[in-house]
Coordinates of N, CA and C in Angstrom, one line a residue:
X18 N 0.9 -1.2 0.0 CA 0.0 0.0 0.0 C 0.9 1.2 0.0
X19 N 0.5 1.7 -1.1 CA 1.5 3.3 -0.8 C 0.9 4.2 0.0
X20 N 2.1 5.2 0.7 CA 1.5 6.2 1.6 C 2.3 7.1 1.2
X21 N 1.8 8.3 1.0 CA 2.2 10.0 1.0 C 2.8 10.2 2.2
X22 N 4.4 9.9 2.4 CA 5.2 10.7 3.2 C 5.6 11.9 3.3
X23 N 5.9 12.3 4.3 CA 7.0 13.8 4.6 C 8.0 13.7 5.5
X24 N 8.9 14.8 5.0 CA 9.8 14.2 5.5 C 10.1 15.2 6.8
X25 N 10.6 14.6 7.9 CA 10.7 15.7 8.9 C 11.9 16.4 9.9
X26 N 12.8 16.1 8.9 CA 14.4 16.7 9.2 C 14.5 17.9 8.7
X27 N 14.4 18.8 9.6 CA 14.5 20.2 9.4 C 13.4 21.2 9.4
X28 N 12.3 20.7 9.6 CA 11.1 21.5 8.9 C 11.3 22.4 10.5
X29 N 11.3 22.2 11.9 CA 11.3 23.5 13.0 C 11.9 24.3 12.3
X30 N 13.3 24.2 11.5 CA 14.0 25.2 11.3 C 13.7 25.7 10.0
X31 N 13.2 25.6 9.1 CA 12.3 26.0 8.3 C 11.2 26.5 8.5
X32 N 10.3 26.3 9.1 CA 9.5 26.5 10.0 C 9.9 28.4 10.8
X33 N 10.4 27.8 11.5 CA 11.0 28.9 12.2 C 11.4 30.2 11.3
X34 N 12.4 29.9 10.4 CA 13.1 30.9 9.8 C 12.0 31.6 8.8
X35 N 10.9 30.9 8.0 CA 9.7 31.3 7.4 C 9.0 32.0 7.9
X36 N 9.1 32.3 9.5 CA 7.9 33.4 10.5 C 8.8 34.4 10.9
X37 N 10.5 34.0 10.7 CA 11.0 35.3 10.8 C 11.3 36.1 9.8
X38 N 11.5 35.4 8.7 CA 11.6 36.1 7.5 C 10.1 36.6 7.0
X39 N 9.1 36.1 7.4 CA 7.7 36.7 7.1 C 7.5 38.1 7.9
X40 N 8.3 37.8 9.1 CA 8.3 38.8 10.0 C 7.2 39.0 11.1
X41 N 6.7 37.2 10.9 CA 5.3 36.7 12.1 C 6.5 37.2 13.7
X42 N 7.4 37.0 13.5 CA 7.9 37.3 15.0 C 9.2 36.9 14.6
X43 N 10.1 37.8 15.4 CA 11.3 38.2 15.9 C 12.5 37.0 15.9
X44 N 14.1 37.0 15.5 CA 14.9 36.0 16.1 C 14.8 35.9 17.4
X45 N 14.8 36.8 18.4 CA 14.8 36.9 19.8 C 13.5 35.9 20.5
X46 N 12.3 36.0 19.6 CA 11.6 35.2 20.0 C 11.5 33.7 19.8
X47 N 12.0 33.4 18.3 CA 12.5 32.3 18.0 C 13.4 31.6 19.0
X48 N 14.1 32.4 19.3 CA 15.1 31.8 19.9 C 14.7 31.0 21.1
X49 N 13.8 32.0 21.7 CA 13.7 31.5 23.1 C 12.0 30.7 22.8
X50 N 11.6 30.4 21.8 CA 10.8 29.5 21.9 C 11.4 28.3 21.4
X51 N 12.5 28.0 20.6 CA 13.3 27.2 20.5 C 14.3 26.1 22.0
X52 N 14.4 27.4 22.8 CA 14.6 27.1 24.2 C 14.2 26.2 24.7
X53 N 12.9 27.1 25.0 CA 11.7 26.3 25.5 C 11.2 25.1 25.1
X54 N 11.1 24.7 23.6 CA 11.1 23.6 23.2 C 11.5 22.3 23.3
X55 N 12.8 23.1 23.2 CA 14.2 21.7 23.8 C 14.3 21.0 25.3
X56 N 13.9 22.3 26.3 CA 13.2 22.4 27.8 C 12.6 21.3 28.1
X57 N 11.4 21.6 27.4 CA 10.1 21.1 27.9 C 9.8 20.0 26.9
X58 N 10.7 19.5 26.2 CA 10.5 18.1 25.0 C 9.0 18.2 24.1
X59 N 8.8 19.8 24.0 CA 7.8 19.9 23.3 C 8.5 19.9 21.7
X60 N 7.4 20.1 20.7 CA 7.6 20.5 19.6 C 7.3 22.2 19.4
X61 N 8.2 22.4 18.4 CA 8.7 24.2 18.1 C 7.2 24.6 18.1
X62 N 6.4 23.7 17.0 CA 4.6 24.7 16.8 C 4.2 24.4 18.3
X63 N 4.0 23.2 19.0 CA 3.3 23.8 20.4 C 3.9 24.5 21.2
X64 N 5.1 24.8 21.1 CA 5.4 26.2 21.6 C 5.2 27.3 21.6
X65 N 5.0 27.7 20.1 CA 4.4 29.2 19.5 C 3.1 29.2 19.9
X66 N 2.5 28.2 19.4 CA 1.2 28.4 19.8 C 0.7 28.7 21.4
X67 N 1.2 27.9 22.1 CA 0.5 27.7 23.7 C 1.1 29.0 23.9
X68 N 2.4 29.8 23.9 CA 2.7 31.2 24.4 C 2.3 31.8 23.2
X69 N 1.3 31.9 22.4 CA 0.7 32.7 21.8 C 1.5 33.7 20.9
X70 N 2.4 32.8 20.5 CA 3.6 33.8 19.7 C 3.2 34.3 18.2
X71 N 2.3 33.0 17.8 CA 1.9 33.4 16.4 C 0.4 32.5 16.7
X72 N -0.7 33.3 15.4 CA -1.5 32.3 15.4 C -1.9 31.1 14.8
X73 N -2.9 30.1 15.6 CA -2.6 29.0 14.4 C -3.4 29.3 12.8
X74 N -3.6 30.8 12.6 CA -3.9 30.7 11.2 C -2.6 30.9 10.5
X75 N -1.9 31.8 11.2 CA -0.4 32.1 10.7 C 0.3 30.6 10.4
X76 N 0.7 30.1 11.7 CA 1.2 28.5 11.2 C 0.8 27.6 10.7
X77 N -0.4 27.8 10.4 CA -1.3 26.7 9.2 C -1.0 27.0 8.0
X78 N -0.6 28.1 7.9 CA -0.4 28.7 6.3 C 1.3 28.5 6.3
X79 N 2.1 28.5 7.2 CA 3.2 28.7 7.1 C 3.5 27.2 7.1
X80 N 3.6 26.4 8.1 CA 3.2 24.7 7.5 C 3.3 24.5 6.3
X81 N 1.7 24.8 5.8 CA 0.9 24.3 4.6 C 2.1 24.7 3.6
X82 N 2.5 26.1 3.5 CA 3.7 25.9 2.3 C 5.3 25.0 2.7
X83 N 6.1 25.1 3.9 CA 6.7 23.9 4.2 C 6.6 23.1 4.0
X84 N 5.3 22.4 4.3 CA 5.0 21.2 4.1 C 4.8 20.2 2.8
X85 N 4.0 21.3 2.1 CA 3.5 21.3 0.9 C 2.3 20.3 1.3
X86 N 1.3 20.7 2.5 CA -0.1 20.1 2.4 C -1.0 20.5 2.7
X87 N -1.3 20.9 2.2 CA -3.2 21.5 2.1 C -4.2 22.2 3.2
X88 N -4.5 22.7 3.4 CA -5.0 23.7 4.5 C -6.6 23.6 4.4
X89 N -7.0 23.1 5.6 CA -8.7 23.1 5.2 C -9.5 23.6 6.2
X90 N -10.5 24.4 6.5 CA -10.9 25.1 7.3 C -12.3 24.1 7.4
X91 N -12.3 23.1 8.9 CA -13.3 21.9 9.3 C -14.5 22.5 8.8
X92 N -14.6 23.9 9.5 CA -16.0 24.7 9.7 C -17.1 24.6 8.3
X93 N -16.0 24.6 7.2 CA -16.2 25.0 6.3 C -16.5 23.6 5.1
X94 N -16.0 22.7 5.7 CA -15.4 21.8 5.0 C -17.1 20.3 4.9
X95 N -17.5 19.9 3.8 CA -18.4 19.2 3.8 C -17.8 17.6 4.2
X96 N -17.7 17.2 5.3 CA -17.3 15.7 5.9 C -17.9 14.9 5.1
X97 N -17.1 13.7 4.7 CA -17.8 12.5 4.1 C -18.1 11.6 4.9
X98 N -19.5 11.0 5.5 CA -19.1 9.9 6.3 C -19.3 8.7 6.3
X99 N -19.0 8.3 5.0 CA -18.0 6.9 4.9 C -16.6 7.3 5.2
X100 N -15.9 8.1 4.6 CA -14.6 8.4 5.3 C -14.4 8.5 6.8
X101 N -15.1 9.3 7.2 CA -15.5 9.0 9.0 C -15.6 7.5 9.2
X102 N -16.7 6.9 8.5 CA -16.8 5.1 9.2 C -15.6 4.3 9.3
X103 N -14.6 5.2 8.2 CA -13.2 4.2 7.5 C -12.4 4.1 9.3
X104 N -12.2 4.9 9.9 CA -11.5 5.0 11.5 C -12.2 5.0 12.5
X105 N -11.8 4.0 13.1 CA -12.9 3.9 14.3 C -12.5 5.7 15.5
X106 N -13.6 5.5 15.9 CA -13.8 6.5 16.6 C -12.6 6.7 17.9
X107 N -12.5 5.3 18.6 CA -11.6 5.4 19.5 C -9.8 6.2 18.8
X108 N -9.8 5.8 17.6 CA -8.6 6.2 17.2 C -8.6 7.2 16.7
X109 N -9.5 7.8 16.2 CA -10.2 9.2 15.8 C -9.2 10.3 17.0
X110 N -10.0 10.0 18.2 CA -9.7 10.8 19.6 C -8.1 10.5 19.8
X111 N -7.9 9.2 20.1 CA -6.5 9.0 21.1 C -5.7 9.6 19.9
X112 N -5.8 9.7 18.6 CA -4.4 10.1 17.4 C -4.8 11.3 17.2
X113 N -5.9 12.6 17.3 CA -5.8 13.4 16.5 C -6.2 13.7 15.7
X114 N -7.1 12.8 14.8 CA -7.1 12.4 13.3 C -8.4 12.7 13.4
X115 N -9.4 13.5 12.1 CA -10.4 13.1 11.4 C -10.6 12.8 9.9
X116 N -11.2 11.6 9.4 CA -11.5 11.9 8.0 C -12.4 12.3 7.5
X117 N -11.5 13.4 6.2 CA -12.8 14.5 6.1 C -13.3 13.7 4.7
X118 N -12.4 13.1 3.7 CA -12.9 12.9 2.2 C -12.0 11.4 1.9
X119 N -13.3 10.6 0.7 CA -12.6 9.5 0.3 C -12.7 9.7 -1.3
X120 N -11.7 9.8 -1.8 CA -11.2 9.9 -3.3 C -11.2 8.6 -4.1
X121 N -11.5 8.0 -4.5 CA -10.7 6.5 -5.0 C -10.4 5.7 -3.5
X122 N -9.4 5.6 -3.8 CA -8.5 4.7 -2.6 C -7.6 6.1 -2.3
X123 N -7.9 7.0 -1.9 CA -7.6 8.2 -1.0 C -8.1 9.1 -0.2
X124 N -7.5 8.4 1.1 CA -8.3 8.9 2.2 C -8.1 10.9 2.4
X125 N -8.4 11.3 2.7 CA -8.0 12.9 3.4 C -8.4 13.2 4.6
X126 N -7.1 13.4 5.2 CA -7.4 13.1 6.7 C -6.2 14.6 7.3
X127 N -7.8 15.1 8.0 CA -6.8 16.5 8.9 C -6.2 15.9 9.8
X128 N -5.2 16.5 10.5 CA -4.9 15.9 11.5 C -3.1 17.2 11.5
X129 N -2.9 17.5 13.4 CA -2.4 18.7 13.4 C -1.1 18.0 13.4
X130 N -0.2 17.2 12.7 CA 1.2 16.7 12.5 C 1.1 15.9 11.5
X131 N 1.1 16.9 10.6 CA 1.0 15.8 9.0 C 2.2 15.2 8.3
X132 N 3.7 15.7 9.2 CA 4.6 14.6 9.2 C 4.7 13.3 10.0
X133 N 4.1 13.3 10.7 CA 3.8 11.8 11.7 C 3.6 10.8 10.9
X134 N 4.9 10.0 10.0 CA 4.8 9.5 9.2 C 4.3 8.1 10.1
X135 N 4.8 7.8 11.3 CA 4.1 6.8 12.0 C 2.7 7.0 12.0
X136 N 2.1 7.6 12.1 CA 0.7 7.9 12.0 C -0.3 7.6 10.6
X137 N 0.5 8.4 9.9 CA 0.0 8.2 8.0 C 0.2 6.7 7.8
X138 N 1.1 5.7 8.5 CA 1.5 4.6 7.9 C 0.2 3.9 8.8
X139 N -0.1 3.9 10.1 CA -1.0 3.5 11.2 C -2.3 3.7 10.1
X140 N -2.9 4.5 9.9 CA -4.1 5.0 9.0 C -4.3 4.2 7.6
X141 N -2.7 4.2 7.0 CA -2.9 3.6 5.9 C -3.0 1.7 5.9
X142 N -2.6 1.7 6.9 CA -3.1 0.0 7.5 C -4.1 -0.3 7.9
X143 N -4.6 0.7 8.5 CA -6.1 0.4 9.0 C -7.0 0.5 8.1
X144 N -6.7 1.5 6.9 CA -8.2 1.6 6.4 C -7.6 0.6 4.8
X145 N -6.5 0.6 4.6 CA -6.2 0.3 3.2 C -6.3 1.0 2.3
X146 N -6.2 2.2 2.5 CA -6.0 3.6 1.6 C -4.8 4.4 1.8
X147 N -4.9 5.0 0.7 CA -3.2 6.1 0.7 C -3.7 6.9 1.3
X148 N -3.4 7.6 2.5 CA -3.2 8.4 3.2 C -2.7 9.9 2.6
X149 N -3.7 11.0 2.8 CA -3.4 12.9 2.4 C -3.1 13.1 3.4
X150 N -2.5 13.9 4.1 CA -2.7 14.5 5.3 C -2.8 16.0 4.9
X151 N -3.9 17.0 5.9 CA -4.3 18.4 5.5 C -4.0 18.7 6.8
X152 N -4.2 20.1 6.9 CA -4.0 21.1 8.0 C -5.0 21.4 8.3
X153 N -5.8 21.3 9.9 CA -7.0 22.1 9.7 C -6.4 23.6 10.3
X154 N -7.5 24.5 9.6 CA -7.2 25.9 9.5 C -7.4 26.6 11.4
X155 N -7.2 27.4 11.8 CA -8.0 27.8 12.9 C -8.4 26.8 14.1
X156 N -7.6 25.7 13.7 CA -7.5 24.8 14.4 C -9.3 24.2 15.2
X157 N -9.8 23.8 16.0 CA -10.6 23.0 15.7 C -11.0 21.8 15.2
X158 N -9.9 20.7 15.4 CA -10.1 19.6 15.1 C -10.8 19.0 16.2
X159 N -10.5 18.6 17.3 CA -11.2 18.1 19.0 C -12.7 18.4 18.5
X160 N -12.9 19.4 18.4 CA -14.8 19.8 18.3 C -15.3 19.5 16.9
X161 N -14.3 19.3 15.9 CA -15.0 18.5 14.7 C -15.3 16.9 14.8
X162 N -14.0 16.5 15.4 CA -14.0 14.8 16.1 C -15.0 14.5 16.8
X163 N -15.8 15.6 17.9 CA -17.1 15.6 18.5 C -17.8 15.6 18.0
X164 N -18.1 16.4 16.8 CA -19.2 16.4 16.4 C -19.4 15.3 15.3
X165 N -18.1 14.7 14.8 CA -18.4 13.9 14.1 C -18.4 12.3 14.5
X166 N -17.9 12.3 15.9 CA -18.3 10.9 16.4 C -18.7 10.7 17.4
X167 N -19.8 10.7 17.3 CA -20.8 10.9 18.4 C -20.8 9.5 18.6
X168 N -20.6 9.3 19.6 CA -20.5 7.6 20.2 C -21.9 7.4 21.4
X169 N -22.1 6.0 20.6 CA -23.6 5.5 20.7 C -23.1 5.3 22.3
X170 N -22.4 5.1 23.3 CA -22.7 5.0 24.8 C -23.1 6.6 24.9
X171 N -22.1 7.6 24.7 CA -22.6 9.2 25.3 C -23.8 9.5 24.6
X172 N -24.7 8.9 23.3 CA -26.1 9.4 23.1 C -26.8 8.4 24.2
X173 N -27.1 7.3 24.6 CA -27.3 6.5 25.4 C -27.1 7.4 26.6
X174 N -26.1 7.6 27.3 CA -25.7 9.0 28.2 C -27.0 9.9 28.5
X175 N -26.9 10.4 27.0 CA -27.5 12.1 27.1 C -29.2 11.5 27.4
X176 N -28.9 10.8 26.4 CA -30.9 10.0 26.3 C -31.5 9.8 27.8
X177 N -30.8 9.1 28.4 CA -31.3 8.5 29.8 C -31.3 10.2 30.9
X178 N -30.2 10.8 30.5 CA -30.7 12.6 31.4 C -31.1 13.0 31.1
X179 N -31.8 13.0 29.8 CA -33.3 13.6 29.3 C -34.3 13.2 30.1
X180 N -34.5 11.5 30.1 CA -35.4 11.6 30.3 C -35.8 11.1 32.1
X181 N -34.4 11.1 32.7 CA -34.6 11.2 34.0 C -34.6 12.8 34.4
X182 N -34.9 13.6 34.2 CA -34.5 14.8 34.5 C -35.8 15.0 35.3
X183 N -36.0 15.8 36.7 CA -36.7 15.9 37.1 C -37.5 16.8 36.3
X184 N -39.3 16.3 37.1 CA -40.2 16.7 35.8 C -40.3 16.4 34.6
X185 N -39.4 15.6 34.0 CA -40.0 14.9 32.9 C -40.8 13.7 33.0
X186 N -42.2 13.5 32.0 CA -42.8 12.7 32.2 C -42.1 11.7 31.9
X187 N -43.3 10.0 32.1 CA -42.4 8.8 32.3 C -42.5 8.5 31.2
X188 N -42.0 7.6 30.3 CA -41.5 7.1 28.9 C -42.8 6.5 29.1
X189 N -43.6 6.5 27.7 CA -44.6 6.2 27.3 C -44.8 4.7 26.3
X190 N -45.5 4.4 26.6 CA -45.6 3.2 25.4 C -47.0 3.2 24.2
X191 N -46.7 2.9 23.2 CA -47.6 3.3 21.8 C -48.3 2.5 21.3
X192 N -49.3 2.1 21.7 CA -50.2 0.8 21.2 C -51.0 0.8 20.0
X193 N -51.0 0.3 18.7 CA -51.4 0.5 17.6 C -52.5 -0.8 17.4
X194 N -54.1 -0.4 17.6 CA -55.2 -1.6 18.0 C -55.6 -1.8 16.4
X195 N -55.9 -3.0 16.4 CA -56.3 -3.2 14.9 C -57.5 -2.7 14.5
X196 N -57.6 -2.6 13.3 CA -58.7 -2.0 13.1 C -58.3 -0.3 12.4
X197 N -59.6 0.2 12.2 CA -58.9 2.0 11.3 C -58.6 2.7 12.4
X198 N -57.1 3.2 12.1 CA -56.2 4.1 13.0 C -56.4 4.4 14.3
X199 N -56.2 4.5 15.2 CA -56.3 4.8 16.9 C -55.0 4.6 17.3
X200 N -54.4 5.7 17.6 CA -53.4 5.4 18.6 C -53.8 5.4 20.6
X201 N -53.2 4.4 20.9 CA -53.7 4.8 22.4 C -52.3 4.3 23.1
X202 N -52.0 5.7 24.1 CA -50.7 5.5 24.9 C -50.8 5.2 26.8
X203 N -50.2 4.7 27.0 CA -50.2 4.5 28.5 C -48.6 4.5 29.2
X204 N -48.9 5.1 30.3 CA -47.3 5.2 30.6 C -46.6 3.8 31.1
X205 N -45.4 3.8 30.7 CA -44.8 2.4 31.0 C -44.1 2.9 32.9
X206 N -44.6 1.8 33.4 CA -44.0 2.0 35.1 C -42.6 1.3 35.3

């Protein structure tokens, strides 16, 4: 199965030098978010971002040309969901990952480390498709994952404190008598 890699030697510093030469922020700040990175065994983008050095629309765009991968704004974006069915939900959440589109045998899948070539290769096993990886824009991938995998325990969840909720009546039962139309209901105890 082929998979669309990237490569990821060098891109912080690429990365980096593209927001200073853009002039998104300073060597002095680079520097010491570089620091900080090495510190705290984070990565250079969650560095900028959590100290709010640049936005993630800035480094989505700044990425996307590094990278050379595609930028998609979720909000905006019409989800396929067979491509959603292709990953299960559990892996959805624990990786990161949503899929937004199925092409052929090409999956398109946001997800905020579209060098994680461990990841691209994980996806391309599981579903048996070649693997895109995109950027989501404005970030918002967590609340697109929500809204697109709604997992049948948490509707089960919400269902049952609906209808325990005090003051709500008791779940009803629908009796359909033979004969021309009559519905007649009685509460179930």
């Amino acid at each position: 199965m082929a998979v669309e890699r990237r490569t990821t030697e060098g891109i912080a510093e690429k990365v980096g030098r593209a927001l200073v030469e853009g002039a998104f922020l300073n060597p002095d700040q680079l520097k010491a978010s570089k620091a900080k990175a090495q510190a705290t065994g984070k990565r250079l983008t969650e560095v900028l971002l959590a100290d709010q050095v640049v936005t993630p629309e800035t480094l989505a765009t700044v990425l996307s040309f590094q990278l050379n991968v595609p930028v998609v704004e979720l909000r905006q974006f019409r989800i396929q969901p067979e491509a959603v069915a292709l990953v299960p939900e559990e892996v959805a959440r624990e990786r990161g990952v949503l899929p937004l589109s199925l092409e052929g045998d090409v999956l398109r899948v946001a997800m905020e480390d579209p060098q994680d070539v461990q990841l691209v290769d994980t996806l391309a096993a599981l579903t048996h498709k070649r693997i895109k990886p995109v950027l989501p824009l404005r970030g918002g991938l967590r609340e697109a994952i929500d809204a697109n995998y709604k997992s049948t325990s948490r509707m089960a969840e919400e269902l049952s404190q609906i209808v325990a909720a005090p003051g709500a009546p008791p779940p009803r039962e629908v009796r359909v008598a033979p004969g021309p139309p009559r519905l007649e209901s009685e509460a179930v105890a």
